[in-house]
Amino acid sequence: MSETTAPPRAAAEFWFDPLCPWAWMTSRWMGEVEKVRDVDVTWSVMSLSVLNEGRDLPEEYRALMDQGWGPVRVITAARAAHGDDVVKPLYDAIGSRIHHQTLGFDEAIAGGLAEVGLPASLAEAASSEEHDEALRASHQRAIDMVGDDVGTPVVAVDGVAFFGPVVTPAPKGEAAGLLWDGCVLVARTPGFYELKRSRTEGPIFDTEG
């Protein structure tokens, strides 16, 4: 009898901006996918502030983009100082404070660093350009795969990337796995670009944080 070997685990990369509620929703789905599919996820940053540089934006949104540098800079600085393993826990800690507790960015950063056990001094990166080169490089890797007419999140699996999925609420269990299967299928279809309908609901967050 010949031995059978398990199929190789898929390698995925998930790009997020901590301030984006839709990326947060999709990240909750991705966490569910990890439980029900053989996939290893690398978590990486991109930035709506970078994406919207030089664009003519409404004043309120421009102010958000100006503030939006902070969380993603801090996560980039944390990765540089403490390695890849801190990225997802810090994203979870900051994101839960932004999207569930509706805290301001500075308070979310401070609380997130404390929760993960990282130095409070990393919060200084929010107003520093020291790590912007690494931030921009991570952002650009996502844009190179999907183009600059999208936002966050971007997901890549085995070198094939797509924007989204934009979904609310985040599916759980096997429902999350089935959505993943479908996303991978269409992303790997040559010439496939877009499947979309108008959103009729805002993000529906689970009770958390």
Coordinates of C-alpha atoms in Angstrom, one line a residue:
M1 CA 0.0 0.0 0.0
S2 CA 1.4 3.4 -1.0
E3 CA 1.7 6.1 1.6
T4 CA -0.4 9.2 1.2
T5 CA 0.8 12.6 2.0
A6 CA -1.2 15.5 3.2
P7 CA -1.5 18.4 0.7
P8 CA 0.8 21.3 1.4
R9 CA -0.6 24.1 3.5
A10 CA -1.4 27.2 1.6
A11 CA 0.6 30.3 2.3
A12 CA -1.5 33.5 2.6
E13 CA -0.6 37.1 3.3
F14 CA -3.1 39.6 4.7
W15 CA -2.5 43.4 4.4
F16 CA -4.4 45.6 6.8
D17 CA -4.6 49.2 8.0
P18 CA -5.7 49.2 11.7
L19 CA -8.1 52.2 11.2
C20 CA -10.2 50.5 8.5
P21 CA -13.4 48.9 9.8
W22 CA -13.8 46.7 6.7
A23 CA -10.3 45.4 7.0
W24 CA -11.1 44.6 10.6
M25 CA -14.2 42.7 9.6
T26 CA -12.2 40.7 7.0
S27 CA -9.4 40.0 9.5
R28 CA -11.9 38.4 11.9
W29 CA -13.0 36.2 9.0
M30 CA -9.4 35.3 8.2
G31 CA -8.9 34.2 11.8
E32 CA -11.8 31.9 11.3
V33 CA -10.4 30.6 8.1
E34 CA -7.2 29.7 9.9
K35 CA -9.2 27.3 12.1
V36 CA -10.9 25.4 9.3
R37 CA -8.5 25.5 6.4
D38 CA -4.8 24.5 6.0
V39 CA -3.5 28.0 5.6
D40 CA -0.6 29.8 7.3
V41 CA -1.2 33.6 7.3
T42 CA 1.5 36.3 7.4
W43 CA 0.1 39.6 8.6
S44 CA 1.4 42.8 6.9
V45 CA 0.6 46.5 7.0
M46 CA -0.6 48.8 4.3
S47 CA -1.8 52.3 4.7
L48 CA -4.9 54.3 3.6
S49 CA -2.9 57.4 4.5
V50 CA -0.3 56.4 1.9
L51 CA -2.9 55.3 -0.6
N52 CA -4.7 58.7 -0.4
E53 CA -1.6 60.9 -0.6
G54 CA -2.1 63.7 -3.1
R55 CA -5.8 62.9 -3.7
D56 CA -8.5 65.5 -3.4
L57 CA -10.4 64.4 -0.3
P58 CA -13.3 65.8 1.8
E59 CA -11.9 67.8 4.7
E60 CA -13.2 65.3 7.4
Y61 CA -11.6 62.3 5.6
R62 CA -8.4 64.2 5.0
A63 CA -8.2 64.8 8.8
L64 CA -8.7 61.1 9.3
M65 CA -5.9 60.3 6.9
D66 CA -3.6 62.7 8.6
Q67 CA -4.2 60.9 11.9
G68 CA -4.2 57.5 10.3
W69 CA -0.4 57.3 10.1
G70 CA -0.2 56.7 13.8
P71 CA -1.5 53.1 14.3
V72 CA 0.2 51.6 11.3
R73 CA 3.5 53.3 12.0
V74 CA 3.5 51.9 15.6
I75 CA 2.8 48.4 14.3
T76 CA 5.6 48.8 11.7
A77 CA 8.0 50.0 14.5
A78 CA 7.0 47.1 16.7
R79 CA 7.7 44.6 13.9
A80 CA 11.1 46.1 13.4
A81 CA 12.0 45.9 17.0
H82 CA 10.3 42.7 18.1
G83 CA 9.7 40.6 15.0
D84 CA 6.8 39.4 12.9
D85 CA 5.1 37.5 15.8
V86 CA 4.0 40.7 17.4
V87 CA 2.1 42.1 14.4
K88 CA -1.1 40.2 14.6
P89 CA -1.5 40.4 18.5
L90 CA -0.8 44.1 18.3
Y91 CA -3.2 44.6 15.5
D92 CA -5.9 42.7 17.5
A93 CA -5.2 44.8 20.6
I94 CA -5.2 48.2 18.8
G95 CA -8.1 47.3 16.5
S96 CA -10.4 46.1 19.2
R97 CA -9.9 49.4 21.0
I98 CA -10.6 51.4 17.8
H99 CA -13.5 49.4 16.4
H100 CA -15.2 47.9 19.5
Q101 CA -14.3 50.4 22.3
T102 CA -14.3 53.4 19.9
L103 CA -11.2 54.9 21.5
G104 CA -9.1 57.6 19.9
F105 CA -6.0 56.4 18.1
D106 CA -3.5 57.6 20.8
E107 CA -5.5 55.8 23.6
A108 CA -5.9 52.7 21.4
I109 CA -2.2 52.6 20.7
A110 CA -1.2 53.0 24.4
G111 CA -3.7 50.3 25.5
G112 CA -2.7 48.0 22.7
L113 CA 1.0 48.1 23.5
A114 CA 0.3 47.5 27.2
E115 CA -2.0 44.5 26.4
V116 CA 0.7 42.9 24.3
G117 CA 3.5 43.6 26.7
L118 CA 5.4 45.9 24.4
P119 CA 7.3 49.1 25.5
A120 CA 5.1 52.1 25.8
S121 CA 7.9 54.1 24.1
L122 CA 6.8 52.5 20.8
A123 CA 3.9 54.9 20.8
E124 CA 6.4 57.6 19.8
A125 CA 6.6 56.1 16.4
A126 CA 3.1 57.4 15.7
S127 CA 4.4 60.8 15.0
S128 CA 7.8 59.8 13.5
E129 CA 8.8 59.1 9.9
E130 CA 11.6 56.7 11.1
H131 CA 9.8 53.6 9.8
D132 CA 7.9 55.1 6.9
E133 CA 10.3 53.5 4.3
A134 CA 9.4 50.0 5.6
L135 CA 5.7 50.9 5.9
R136 CA 5.7 52.2 2.3
A137 CA 7.5 49.1 1.0
S138 CA 5.0 46.8 2.7
H139 CA 2.1 48.9 1.3
Q140 CA 3.6 48.8 -2.2
R141 CA 3.9 45.1 -2.3
A142 CA 0.2 44.8 -1.9
I143 CA -0.5 47.6 -4.5
D144 CA 1.8 45.9 -7.0
M145 CA -0.3 42.8 -6.8
V146 CA -3.8 44.3 -7.0
G147 CA -3.4 47.9 -8.3
D148 CA -4.0 51.3 -6.7
D149 CA -7.7 51.6 -7.3
V150 CA -8.6 49.5 -4.2
G151 CA -8.3 49.9 -0.5
T152 CA -7.8 47.6 2.5
P153 CA -7.7 44.7 3.0
V154 CA -5.7 42.9 0.4
V155 CA -5.2 39.1 0.7
A156 CA -2.8 37.0 -1.3
V157 CA -2.7 33.2 -1.4
D158 CA 0.2 31.4 -3.1
G159 CA 1.1 34.5 -5.0
V160 CA -2.4 35.4 -6.2
A161 CA -3.9 38.5 -4.6
F162 CA -7.4 40.1 -4.3
F163 CA -9.0 43.0 -2.6
G164 CA -11.4 42.0 0.1
P165 CA -13.7 40.2 0.7
V166 CA -15.8 43.0 2.1
V167 CA -18.2 41.1 4.3
T168 CA -20.4 41.8 7.3
P169 CA -20.8 40.2 9.7
A170 CA -17.7 38.0 9.6
P171 CA -18.6 34.4 8.8
K172 CA -17.6 31.8 11.3
G173 CA -16.7 28.1 11.1
E174 CA -17.2 26.2 7.9
A175 CA -19.1 29.3 6.4
A176 CA -15.8 31.1 6.7
G177 CA -14.0 28.3 5.0
L178 CA -16.4 28.1 2.1
L179 CA -16.1 31.9 1.5
W180 CA -12.3 31.4 1.5
D181 CA -12.6 28.5 -1.0
G182 CA -14.7 30.8 -3.3
C183 CA -12.3 33.7 -3.0
V184 CA -9.3 31.5 -3.9
L185 CA -11.2 30.0 -6.8
V186 CA -12.1 33.3 -8.5
A187 CA -8.7 34.8 -7.8
R188 CA -7.0 32.0 -9.6
T189 CA -9.3 32.3 -12.6
P190 CA -7.3 34.0 -15.5
G191 CA -8.8 37.3 -16.5
F192 CA -11.1 37.6 -13.4
Y193 CA -11.1 41.1 -12.0
E194 CA -14.3 42.0 -10.1
L195 CA -17.5 40.7 -8.5
K196 CA -19.4 43.4 -6.6
R197 CA -22.7 44.6 -5.3
S198 CA -23.7 47.8 -3.4
R199 CA -23.3 47.7 0.4
T200 CA -26.5 48.1 2.3
E201 CA -25.1 47.6 5.8
G202 CA -22.2 49.0 7.8
P203 CA -19.7 46.8 9.7
I204 CA -21.5 44.5 12.2
F205 CA -18.9 43.9 15.0
D206 CA -19.1 40.9 17.3
T207 CA -19.1 41.9 21.0
E208 CA -15.5 42.1 21.9
G209 CA -13.0 44.1 24.0

